[in-house]
Coordinates of C-alpha atoms and ligand atoms in Angstrom, one line a residue:
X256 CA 0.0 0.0 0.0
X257 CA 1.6 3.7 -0.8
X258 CA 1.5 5.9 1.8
X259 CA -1.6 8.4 1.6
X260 CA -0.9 11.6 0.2
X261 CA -1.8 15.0 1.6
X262 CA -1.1 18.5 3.5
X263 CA 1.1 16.9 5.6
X264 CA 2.7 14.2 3.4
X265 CA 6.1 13.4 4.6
X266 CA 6.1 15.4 7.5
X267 CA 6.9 13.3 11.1
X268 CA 4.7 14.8 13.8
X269 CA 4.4 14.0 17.4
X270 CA 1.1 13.4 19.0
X271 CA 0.8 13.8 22.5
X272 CA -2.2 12.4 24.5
X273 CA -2.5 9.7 21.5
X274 CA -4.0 6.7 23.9
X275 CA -7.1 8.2 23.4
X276 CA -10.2 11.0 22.5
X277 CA -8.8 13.8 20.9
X278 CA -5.2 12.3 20.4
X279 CA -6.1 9.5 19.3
X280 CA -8.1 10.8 16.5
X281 CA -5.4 13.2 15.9
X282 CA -3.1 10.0 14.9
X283 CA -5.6 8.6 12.7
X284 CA -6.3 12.1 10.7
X285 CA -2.9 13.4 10.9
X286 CA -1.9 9.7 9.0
X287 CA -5.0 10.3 6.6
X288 CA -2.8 13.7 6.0
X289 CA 0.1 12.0 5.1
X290 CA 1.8 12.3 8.0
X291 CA 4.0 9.9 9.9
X292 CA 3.1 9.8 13.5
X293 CA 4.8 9.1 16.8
X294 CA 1.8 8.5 19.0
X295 CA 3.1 9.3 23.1
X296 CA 1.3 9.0 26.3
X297 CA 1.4 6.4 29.3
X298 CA -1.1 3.3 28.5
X299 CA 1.4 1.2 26.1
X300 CA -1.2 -0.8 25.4
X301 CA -3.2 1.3 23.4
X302 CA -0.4 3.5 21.9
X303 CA 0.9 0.0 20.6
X304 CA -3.0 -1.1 19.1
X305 CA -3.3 2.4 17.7
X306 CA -0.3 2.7 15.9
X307 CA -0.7 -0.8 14.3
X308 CA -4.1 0.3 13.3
X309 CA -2.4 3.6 11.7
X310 CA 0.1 1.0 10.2
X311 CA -2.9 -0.9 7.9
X312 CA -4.0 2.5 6.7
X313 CA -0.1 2.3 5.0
X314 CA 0.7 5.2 7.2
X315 CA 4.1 5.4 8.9
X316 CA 3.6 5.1 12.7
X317 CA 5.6 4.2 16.2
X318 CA 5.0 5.0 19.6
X319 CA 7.0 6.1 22.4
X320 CA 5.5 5.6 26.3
X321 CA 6.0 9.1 28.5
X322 CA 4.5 10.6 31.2
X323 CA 4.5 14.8 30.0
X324 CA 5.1 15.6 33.6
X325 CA 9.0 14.3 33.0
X326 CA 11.3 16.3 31.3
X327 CA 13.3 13.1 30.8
X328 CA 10.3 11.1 29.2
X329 CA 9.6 14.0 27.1
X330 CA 12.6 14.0 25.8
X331 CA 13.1 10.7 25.0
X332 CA 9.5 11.0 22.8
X333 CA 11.0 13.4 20.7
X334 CA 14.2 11.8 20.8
X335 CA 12.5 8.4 19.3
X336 CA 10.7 10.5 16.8
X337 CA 14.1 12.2 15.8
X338 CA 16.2 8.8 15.8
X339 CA 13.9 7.0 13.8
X340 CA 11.9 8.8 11.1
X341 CA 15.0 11.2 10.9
X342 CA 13.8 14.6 12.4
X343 CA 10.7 16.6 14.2
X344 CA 8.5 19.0 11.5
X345 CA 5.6 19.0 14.1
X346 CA 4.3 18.4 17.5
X347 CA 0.4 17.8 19.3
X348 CA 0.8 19.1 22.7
X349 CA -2.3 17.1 23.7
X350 CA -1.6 15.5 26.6
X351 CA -3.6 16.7 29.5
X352 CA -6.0 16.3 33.2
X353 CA -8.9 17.8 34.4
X354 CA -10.0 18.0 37.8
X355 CA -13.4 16.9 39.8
X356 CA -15.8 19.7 39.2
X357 CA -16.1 21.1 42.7
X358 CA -16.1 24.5 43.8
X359 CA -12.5 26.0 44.0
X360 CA -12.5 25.7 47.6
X361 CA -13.3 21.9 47.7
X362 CA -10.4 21.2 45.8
X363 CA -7.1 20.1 47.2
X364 CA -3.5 20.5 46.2
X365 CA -3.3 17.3 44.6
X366 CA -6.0 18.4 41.9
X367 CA -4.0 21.8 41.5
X368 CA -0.8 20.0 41.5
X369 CA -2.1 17.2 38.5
X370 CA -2.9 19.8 36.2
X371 CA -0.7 22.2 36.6
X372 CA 2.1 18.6 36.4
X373 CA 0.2 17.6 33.4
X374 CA -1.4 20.8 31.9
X375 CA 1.4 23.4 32.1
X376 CA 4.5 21.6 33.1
X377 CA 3.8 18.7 30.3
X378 CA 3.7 21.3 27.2
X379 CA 6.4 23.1 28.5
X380 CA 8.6 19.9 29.0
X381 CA 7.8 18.8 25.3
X382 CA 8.0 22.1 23.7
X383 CA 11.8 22.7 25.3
X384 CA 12.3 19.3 23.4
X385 CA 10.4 19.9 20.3
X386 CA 11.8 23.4 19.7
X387 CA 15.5 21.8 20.2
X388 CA 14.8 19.3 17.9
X389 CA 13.2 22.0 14.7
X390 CA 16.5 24.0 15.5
X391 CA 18.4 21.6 14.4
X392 CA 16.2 20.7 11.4
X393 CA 15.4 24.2 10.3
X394 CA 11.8 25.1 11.2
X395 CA 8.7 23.3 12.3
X396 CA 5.0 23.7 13.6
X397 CA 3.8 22.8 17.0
X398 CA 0.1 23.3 18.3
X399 CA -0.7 22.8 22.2
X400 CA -4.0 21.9 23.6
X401 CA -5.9 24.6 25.6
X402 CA -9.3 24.4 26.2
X403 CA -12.1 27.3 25.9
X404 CA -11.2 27.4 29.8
X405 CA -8.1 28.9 28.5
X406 CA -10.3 31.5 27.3
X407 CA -12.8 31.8 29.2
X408 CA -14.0 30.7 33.1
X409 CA -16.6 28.4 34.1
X410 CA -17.4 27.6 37.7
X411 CA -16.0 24.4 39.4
X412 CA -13.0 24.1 38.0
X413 CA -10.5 26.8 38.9
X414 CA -7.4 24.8 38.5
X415 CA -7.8 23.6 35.0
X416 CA -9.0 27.0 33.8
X417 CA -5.9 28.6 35.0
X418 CA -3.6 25.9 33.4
X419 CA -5.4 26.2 30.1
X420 CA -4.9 30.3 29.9
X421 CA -0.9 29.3 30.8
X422 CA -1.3 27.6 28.1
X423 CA -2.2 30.0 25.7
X424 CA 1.0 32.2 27.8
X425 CA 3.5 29.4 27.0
X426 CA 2.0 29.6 23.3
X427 CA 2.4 33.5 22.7
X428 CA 5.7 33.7 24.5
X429 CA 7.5 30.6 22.0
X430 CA 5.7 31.9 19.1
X431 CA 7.1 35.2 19.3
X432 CA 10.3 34.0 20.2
X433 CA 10.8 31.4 17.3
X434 CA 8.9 32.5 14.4
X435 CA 12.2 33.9 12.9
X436 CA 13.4 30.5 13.4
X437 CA 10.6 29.5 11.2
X438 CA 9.0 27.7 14.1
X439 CA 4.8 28.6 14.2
X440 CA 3.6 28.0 17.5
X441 CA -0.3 28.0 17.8
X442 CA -2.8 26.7 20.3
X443 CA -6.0 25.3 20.1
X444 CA -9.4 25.9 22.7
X445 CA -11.8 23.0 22.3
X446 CA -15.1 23.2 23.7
X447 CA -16.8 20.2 24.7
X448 CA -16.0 17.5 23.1
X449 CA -17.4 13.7 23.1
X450 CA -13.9 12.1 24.9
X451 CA -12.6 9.9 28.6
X452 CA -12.4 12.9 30.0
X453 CA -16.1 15.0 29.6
X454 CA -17.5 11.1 30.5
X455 CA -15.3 11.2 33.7
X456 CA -17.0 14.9 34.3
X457 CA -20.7 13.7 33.7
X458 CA -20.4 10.3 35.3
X459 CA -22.2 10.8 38.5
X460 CA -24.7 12.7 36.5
X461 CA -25.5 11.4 32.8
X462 CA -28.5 13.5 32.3
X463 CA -25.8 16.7 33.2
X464 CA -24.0 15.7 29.6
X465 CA -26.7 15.7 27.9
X466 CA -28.2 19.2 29.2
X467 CA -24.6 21.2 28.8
X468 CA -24.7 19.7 25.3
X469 CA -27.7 21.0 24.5
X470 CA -27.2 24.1 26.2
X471 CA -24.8 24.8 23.4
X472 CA -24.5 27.3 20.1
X473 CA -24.5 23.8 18.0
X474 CA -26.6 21.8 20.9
X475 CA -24.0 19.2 20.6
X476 CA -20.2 18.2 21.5
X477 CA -17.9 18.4 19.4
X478 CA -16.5 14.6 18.1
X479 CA -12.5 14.6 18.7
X480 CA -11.8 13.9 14.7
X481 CA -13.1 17.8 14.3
X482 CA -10.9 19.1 16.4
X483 CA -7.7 16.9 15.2
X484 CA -8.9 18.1 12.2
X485 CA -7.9 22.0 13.1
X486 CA -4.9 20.8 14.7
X487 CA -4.0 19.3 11.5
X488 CA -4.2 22.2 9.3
X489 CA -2.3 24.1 12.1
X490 CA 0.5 21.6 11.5
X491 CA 0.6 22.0 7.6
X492 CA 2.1 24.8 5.5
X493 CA -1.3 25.8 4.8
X494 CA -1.1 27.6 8.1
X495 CA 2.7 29.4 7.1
X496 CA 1.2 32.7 8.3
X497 CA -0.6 31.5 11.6
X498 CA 1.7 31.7 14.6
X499 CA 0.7 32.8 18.3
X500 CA -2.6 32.3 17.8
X501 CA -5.5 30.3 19.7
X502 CA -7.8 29.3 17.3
X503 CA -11.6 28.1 19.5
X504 CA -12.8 24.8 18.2
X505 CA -15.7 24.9 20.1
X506 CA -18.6 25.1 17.9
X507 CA -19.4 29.1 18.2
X508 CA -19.3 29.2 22.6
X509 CA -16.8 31.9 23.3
X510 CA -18.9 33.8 20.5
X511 CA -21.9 34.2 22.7
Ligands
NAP297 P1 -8.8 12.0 27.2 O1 -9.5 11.1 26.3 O2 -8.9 11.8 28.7 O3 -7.3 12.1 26.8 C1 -6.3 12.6 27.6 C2 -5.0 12.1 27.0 O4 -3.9 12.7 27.7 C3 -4.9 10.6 27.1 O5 -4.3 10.1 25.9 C4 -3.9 10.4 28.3 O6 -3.2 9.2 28.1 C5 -3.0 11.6 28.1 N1 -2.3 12.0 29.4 C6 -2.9 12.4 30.5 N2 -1.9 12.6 31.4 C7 -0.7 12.3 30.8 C8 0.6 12.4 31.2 N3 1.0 12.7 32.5 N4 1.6 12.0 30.3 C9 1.2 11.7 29.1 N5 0.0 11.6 28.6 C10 -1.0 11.9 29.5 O7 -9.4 13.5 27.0 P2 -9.4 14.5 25.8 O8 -10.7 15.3 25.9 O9 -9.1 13.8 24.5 O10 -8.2 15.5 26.2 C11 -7.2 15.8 25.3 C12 -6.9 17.3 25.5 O11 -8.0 18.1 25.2 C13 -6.5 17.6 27.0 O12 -5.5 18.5 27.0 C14 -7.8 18.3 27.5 O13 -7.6 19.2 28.5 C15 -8.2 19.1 26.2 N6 -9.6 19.5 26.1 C16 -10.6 18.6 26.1 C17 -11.9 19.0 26.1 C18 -13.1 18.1 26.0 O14 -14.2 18.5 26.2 N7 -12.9 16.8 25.9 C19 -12.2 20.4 26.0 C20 -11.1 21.3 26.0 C21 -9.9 20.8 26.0 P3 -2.6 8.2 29.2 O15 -3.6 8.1 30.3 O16 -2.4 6.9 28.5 O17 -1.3 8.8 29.6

């Protein structure tokens, strides 16, 4: 089988968060897309079934196991990526935690802690890696994960809205700094979207899914392939002009 042609034919990106919801669609569109993939996150197990699955689309695709929160770890995922596809042209910062919705002041250290490990710490630790790595090879494209809690607030969940606008920080500041390296550095702010983690949120309530769905521009989530899909064009040239920028995926919300 040839490999599939596209806007990101021939290009190796890393995929962050790639065990599942939005990252794993992200490997399976950013492969459509030509791209070969090197799919990170902690469950081996699925990174392995995932990347095989990429594999019988006639994609290139590996996998590397790391925990974001370690500089280490992240640097051996772009490492792997580097030693065997040959170099780094983009990176999905897509790893990341929420917290129990709970008022702020029911919330412990240890939810503050996880995201702000996971969140914050996790896209700084890969993008130190990443933007060593396009250095060296002469330019590249990396998009981070925020969140339209990066944007904007919502109650119950004070933590992971201030990780997501640090997020969007971390963005502007290496953007700035790199785009005359010919590094664009962009972040996306999904809204709801159909994944582990919004079915970790609604589990003690189903119905509560189903009402903040509805109570949306679109009155529905968003599925993760749509918002891989914007990640995707963020990663090819089609985007040469778009650096520093968060771009809402989030089905018209932060327009109201
Ligand atoms: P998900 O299905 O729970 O995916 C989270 C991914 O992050 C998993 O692949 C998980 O893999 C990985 N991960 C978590 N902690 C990690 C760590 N320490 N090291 C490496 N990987 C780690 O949820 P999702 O909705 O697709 O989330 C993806 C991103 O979108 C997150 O940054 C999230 O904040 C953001 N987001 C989601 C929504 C939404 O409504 N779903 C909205 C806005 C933003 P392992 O457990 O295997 O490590």
């Amino acid at each position: 089988m040839s490999p599939p042609a596209g806007p990101l034919a021939g290009k190796v990106v890393l995929i962050t968060g790639a065990s599942s919801g939005i990252g794993a669609a992200a490997a399976a569109v950013f492969a459509r897309h030509g791209a070969t993939v090197v799919l990170a996150a902690r469950r081996a197990d699925r990174l392995r079934e995932l990347a095989r699955a990429v594999r019988r689309t006639g994609a290139e695709a590996s996998y590397s196991v790391a925990d974001v929160r370690c500089t280490e770890q992240a640097r051996r995922a772009v490492q792997d990526a580097v030693g065997r596809h040959g170099r780094l042209d983009a990176a999905f910062n897509n790893a990341g935690a929420g917290v129990p919705k709970r008022p702020l002041h029911l919330l412990d250290d240890a939810a503050y802690d996880l995201v702000m490990e996971t969140n914050v710490r996790g896209v700084w630790n890969c993008m130190r890696h990443e933007i060593t790595a396009m250095l060296a090879g002469g330019g590249g494209a990396i998009v981070n994960t925020s969140s339209v809690g990066g944007l904007v607030a919502s109650s119950a969940a004070a933590p992971y809205i201030a990780s997501k606008h640090a997020v969007i920080g971390l963005t502007k500041a290496a953007a700035v700094e790199y785009a005359a390296h010919h590094i664009r550095v962009n972040a996306i702010a999904p809204g709801l979207t159909r994944s582990e983690m919004v079915d970790e949120w609604f589990a003690t309530s189903p119905d509560a899914g189903e009402k903040a769905y509805r109570s949306l521009p679109q009155q529905r989530a968003a599925d993760p392939e749509e918002v891989a899909e914007t990640a995707a064009w963020l990663c090819s040239d089609r985007a040469s002009f778009v650096t520093g920028a968060t771009l809402a995926v989030d089905g018209g919300r932060t327009a109201w």
